[in-house]
mmCIF file of C-alpha atoms in Angstrom:
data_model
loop_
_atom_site.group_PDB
_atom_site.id
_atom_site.type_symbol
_atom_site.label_atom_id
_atom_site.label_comp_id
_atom_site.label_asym_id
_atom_site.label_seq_id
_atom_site.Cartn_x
_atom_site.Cartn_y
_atom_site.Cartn_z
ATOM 1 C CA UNK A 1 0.000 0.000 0.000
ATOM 2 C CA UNK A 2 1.373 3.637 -0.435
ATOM 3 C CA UNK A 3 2.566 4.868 2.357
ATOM 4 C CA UNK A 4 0.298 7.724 4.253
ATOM 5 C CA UNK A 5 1.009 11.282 3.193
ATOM 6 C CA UNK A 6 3.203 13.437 5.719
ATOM 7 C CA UNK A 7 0.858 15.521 8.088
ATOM 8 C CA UNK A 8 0.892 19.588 7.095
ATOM 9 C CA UNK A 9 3.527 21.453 9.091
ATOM 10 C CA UNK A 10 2.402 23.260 11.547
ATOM 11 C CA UNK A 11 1.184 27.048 11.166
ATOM 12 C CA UNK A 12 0.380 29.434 13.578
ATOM 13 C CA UNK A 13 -2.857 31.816 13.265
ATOM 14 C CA UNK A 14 -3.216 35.601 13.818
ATOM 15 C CA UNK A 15 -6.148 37.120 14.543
ATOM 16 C CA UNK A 16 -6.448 40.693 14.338
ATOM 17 C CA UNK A 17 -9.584 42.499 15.734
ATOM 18 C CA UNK A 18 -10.222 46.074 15.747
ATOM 19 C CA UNK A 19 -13.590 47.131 18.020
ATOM 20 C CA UNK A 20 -15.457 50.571 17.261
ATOM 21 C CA UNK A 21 -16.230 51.405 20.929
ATOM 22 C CA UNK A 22 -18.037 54.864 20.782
ATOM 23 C CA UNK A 23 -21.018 54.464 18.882
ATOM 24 C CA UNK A 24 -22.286 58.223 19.669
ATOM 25 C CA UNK A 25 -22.304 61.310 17.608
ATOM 26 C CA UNK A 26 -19.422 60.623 15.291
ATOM 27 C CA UNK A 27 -19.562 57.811 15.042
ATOM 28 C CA UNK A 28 -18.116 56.345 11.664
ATOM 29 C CA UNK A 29 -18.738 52.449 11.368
ATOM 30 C CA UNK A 30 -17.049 50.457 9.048
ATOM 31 C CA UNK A 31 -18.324 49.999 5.484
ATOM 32 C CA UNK A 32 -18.853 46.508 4.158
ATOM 33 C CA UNK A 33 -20.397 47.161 1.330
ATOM 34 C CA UNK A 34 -18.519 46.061 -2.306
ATOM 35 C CA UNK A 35 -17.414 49.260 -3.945
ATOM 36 C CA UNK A 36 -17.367 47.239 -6.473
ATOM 37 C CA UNK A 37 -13.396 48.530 -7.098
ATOM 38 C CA UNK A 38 -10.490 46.038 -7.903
ATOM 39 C CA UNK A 39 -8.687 44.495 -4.693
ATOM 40 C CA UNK A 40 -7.991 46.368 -2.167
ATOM 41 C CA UNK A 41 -10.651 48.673 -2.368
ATOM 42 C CA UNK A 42 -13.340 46.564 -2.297
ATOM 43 C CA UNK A 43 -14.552 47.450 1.459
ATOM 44 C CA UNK A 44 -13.158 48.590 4.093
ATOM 45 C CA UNK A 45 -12.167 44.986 5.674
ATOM 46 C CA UNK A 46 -9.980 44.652 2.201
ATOM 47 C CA UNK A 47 -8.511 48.108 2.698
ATOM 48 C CA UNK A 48 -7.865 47.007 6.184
ATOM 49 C CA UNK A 49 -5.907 44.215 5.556
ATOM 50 C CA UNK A 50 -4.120 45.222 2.939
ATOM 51 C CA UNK A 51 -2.521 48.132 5.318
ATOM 52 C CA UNK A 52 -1.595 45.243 7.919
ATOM 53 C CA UNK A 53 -0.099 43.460 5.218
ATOM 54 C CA UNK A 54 2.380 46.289 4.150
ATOM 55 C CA UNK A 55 2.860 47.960 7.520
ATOM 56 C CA UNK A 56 2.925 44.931 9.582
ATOM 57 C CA UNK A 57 4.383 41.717 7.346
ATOM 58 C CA UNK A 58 7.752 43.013 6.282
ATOM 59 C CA UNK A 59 9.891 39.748 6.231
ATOM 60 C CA UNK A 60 7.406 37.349 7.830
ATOM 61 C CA UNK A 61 6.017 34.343 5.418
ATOM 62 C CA UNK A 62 2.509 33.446 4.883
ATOM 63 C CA UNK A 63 2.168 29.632 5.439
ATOM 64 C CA UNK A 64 -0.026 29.899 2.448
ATOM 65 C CA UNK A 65 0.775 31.649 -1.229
ATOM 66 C CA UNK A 66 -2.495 33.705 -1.298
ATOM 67 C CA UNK A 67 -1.792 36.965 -3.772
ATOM 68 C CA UNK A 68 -3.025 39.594 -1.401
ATOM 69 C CA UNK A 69 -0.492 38.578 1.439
ATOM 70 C CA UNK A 70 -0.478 37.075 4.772
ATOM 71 C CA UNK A 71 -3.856 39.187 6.219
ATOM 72 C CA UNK A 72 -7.132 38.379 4.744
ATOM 73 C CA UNK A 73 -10.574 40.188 5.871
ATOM 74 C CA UNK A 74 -12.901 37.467 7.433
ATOM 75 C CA UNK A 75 -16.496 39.157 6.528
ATOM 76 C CA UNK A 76 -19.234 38.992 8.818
ATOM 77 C CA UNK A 77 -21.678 35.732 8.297
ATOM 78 C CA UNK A 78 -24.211 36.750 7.722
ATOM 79 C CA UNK A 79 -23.408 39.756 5.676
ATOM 80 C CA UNK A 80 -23.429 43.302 6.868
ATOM 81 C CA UNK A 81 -23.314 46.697 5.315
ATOM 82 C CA UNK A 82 -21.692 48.611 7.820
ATOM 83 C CA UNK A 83 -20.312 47.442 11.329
ATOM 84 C CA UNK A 84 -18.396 48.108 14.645
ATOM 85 C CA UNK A 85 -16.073 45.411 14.884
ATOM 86 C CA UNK A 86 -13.695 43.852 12.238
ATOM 87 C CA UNK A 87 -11.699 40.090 12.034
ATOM 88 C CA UNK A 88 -8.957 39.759 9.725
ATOM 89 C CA UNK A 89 -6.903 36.494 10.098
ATOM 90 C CA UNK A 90 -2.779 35.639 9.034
ATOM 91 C CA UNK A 91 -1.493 32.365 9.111
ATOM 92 C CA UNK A 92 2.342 31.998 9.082
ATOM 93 C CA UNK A 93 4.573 29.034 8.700
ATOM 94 C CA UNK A 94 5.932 28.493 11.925
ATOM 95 C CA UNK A 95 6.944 30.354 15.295
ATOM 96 C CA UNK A 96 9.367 32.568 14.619
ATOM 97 C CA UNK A 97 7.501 34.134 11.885
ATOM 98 C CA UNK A 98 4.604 34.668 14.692
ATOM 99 C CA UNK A 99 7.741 36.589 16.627
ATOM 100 C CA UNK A 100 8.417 38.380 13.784
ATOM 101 C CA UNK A 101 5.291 39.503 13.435
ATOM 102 C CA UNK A 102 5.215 40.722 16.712
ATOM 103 C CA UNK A 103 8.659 42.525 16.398
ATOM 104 C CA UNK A 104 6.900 44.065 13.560
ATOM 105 C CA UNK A 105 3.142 45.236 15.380
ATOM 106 C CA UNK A 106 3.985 45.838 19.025
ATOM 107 C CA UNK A 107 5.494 49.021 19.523
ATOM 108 C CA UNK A 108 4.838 52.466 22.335
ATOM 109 C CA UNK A 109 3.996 56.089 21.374
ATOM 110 C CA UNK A 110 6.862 57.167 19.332
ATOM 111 C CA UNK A 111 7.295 53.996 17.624
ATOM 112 C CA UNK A 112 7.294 53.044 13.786
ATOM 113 C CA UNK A 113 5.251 50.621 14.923
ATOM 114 C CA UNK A 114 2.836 52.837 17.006
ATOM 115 C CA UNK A 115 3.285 56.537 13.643
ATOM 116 C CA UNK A 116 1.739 52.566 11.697
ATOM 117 C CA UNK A 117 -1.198 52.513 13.666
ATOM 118 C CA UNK A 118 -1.571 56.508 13.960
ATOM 119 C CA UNK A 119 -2.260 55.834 10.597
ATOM 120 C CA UNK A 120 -4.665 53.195 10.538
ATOM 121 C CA UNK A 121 -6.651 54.778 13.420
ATOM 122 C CA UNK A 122 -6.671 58.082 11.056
ATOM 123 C CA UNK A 123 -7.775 56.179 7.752
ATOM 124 C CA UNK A 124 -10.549 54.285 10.028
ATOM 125 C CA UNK A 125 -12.215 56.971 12.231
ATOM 126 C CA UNK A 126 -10.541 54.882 15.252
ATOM 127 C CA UNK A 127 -11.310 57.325 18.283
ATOM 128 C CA UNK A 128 -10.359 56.973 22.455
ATOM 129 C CA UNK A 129 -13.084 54.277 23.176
ATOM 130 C CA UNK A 130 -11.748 51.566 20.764
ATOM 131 C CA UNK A 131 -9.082 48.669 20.545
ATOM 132 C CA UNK A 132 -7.077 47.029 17.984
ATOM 133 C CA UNK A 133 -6.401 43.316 19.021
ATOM 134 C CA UNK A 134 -3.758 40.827 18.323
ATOM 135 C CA UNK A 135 -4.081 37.423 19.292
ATOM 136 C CA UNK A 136 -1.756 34.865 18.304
ATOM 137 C CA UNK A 137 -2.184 30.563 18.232
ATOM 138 C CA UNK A 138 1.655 29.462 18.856
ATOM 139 C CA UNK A 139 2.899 29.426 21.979
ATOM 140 C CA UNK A 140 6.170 30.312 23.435
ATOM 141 C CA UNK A 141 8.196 33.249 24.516
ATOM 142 C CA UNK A 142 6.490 36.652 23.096
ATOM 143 C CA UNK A 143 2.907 37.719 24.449
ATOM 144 C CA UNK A 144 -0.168 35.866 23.191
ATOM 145 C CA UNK A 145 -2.513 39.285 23.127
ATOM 146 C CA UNK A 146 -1.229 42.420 22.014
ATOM 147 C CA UNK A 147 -3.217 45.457 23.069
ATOM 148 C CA UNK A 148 -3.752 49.072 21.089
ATOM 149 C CA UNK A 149 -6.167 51.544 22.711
ATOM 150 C CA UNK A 150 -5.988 55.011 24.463
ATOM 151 C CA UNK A 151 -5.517 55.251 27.903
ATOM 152 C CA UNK A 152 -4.741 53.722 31.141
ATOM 153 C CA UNK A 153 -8.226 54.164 32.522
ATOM 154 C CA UNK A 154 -9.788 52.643 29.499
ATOM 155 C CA UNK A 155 -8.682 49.286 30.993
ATOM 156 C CA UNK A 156 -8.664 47.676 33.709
ATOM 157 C CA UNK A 157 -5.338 45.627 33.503
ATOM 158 C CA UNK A 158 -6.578 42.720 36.056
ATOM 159 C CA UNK A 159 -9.212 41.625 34.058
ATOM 160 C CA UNK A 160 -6.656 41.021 30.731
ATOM 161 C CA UNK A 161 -6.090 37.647 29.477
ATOM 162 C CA UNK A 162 -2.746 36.384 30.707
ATOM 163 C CA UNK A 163 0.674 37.061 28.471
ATOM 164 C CA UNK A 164 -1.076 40.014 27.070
ATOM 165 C CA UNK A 165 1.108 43.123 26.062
ATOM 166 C CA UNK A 166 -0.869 46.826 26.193
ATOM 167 C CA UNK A 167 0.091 49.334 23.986
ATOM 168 C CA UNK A 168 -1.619 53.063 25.095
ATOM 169 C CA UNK A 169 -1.367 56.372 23.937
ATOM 170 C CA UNK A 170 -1.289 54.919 20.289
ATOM 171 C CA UNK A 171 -5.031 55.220 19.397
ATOM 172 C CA UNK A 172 -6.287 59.215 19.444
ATOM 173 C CA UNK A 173 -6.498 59.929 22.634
ATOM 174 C CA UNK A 174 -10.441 61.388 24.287
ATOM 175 C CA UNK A 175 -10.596 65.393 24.531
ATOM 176 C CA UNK A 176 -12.170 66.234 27.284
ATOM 177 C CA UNK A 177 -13.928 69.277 27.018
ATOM 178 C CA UNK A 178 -12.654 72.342 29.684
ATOM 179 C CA UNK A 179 -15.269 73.401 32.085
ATOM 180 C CA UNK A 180 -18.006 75.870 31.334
ATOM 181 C CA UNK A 181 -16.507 79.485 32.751
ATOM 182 C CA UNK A 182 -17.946 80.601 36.015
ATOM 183 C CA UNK A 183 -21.058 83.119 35.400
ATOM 184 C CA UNK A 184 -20.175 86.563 35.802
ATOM 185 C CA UNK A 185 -20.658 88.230 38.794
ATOM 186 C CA UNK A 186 -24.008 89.533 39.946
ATOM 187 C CA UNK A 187 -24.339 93.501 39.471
ATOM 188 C CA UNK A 188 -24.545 95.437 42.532
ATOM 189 C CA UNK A 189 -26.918 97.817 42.829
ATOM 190 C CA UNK A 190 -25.689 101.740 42.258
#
């Protein structure tokens, strides 16, 4: 008998999610709807990942040849228009690719990681309330969750899944809006 095919290597999955928070006046959801434009404009989860897959993929190889790169744009089942939250999903060959990746995401205010983000947060109407997720399948030295959003008090820290690195001050941070001035004094009589 022919001997049994070799199993696949193993891969390792990313999972990027990006949650619109602040769903008040504002408010800009994603658009799901097929511009009907060639690759990557065809929505904005295309758009999307074809930004993480030339900001965030330099030297890191996609366990799979797919044309568009490593990120693809899983769309909402069933379909949406328009939407607050967003999955795109990278496989990679093996480990250190995952760490690669990471070298290439994670990074503070100041970073060229973090001016990457500044720029997806600008092209996507990202404001103080939201988060940009990384979770990654492989195990091993390097976090398993990495962490975008605004500001310390936007999180609370204990309630994080374990090995998770946080990343704040990246996404716009929330203007608060100075206090009304005091009213004027009350005229005295002449």
């Amino acid at each position: 008998p022919p001997s049994p095919s070799p199993p696949p290597p193993p891969t390792c999955t990313i999972f990027i999610s990006i949650f619109k928070r602040n769903l008040g006046p504002g408010y800009v959801p994603f658009n799901f709807v097929n511009t009907g434009q060639p690759y990557p404009n065809v929505n904005d989860g295309t758009r999307m990942a074809n930004l993480f897959n030339q900001l965030y993929t330099t030297n890191v190889a996609p366990a799979f040849d797919h044309p568009n790169g490593i990120f693809s744009f899983n769309e909402p089942n069933p379909p949406v228009s328009f939407g607050n939250e967003m999955l795109l999903v990278g496989v990679v060959r093996k480990f250190q690719e995952q760490l690669d990746f990471i070298g290439n995401f994670g990074g503070e205010f100041g970073s060229q990681q973090a001016a990457a983000m500044r720029i997806i947060s600008t092209l996507f109407s990202l404001s103080c309330t939201d988060q940009v997720w990384a979770n990654m399948t492989c195990s091993g030295t390097g976090p398993s969750n990495i962490l975008y959003t605004s500001s310390v008090d936007r999180i609370s820290e204990s309630r994080l899944p374990a090995d998770t690195r946080v990343y704040y001050g990246v996404l716009p941070p929330c203007t608060v809006s100075p206090p009304p001035p005091p009213p004027p004094p009350p005229l005295s009589p002449p």
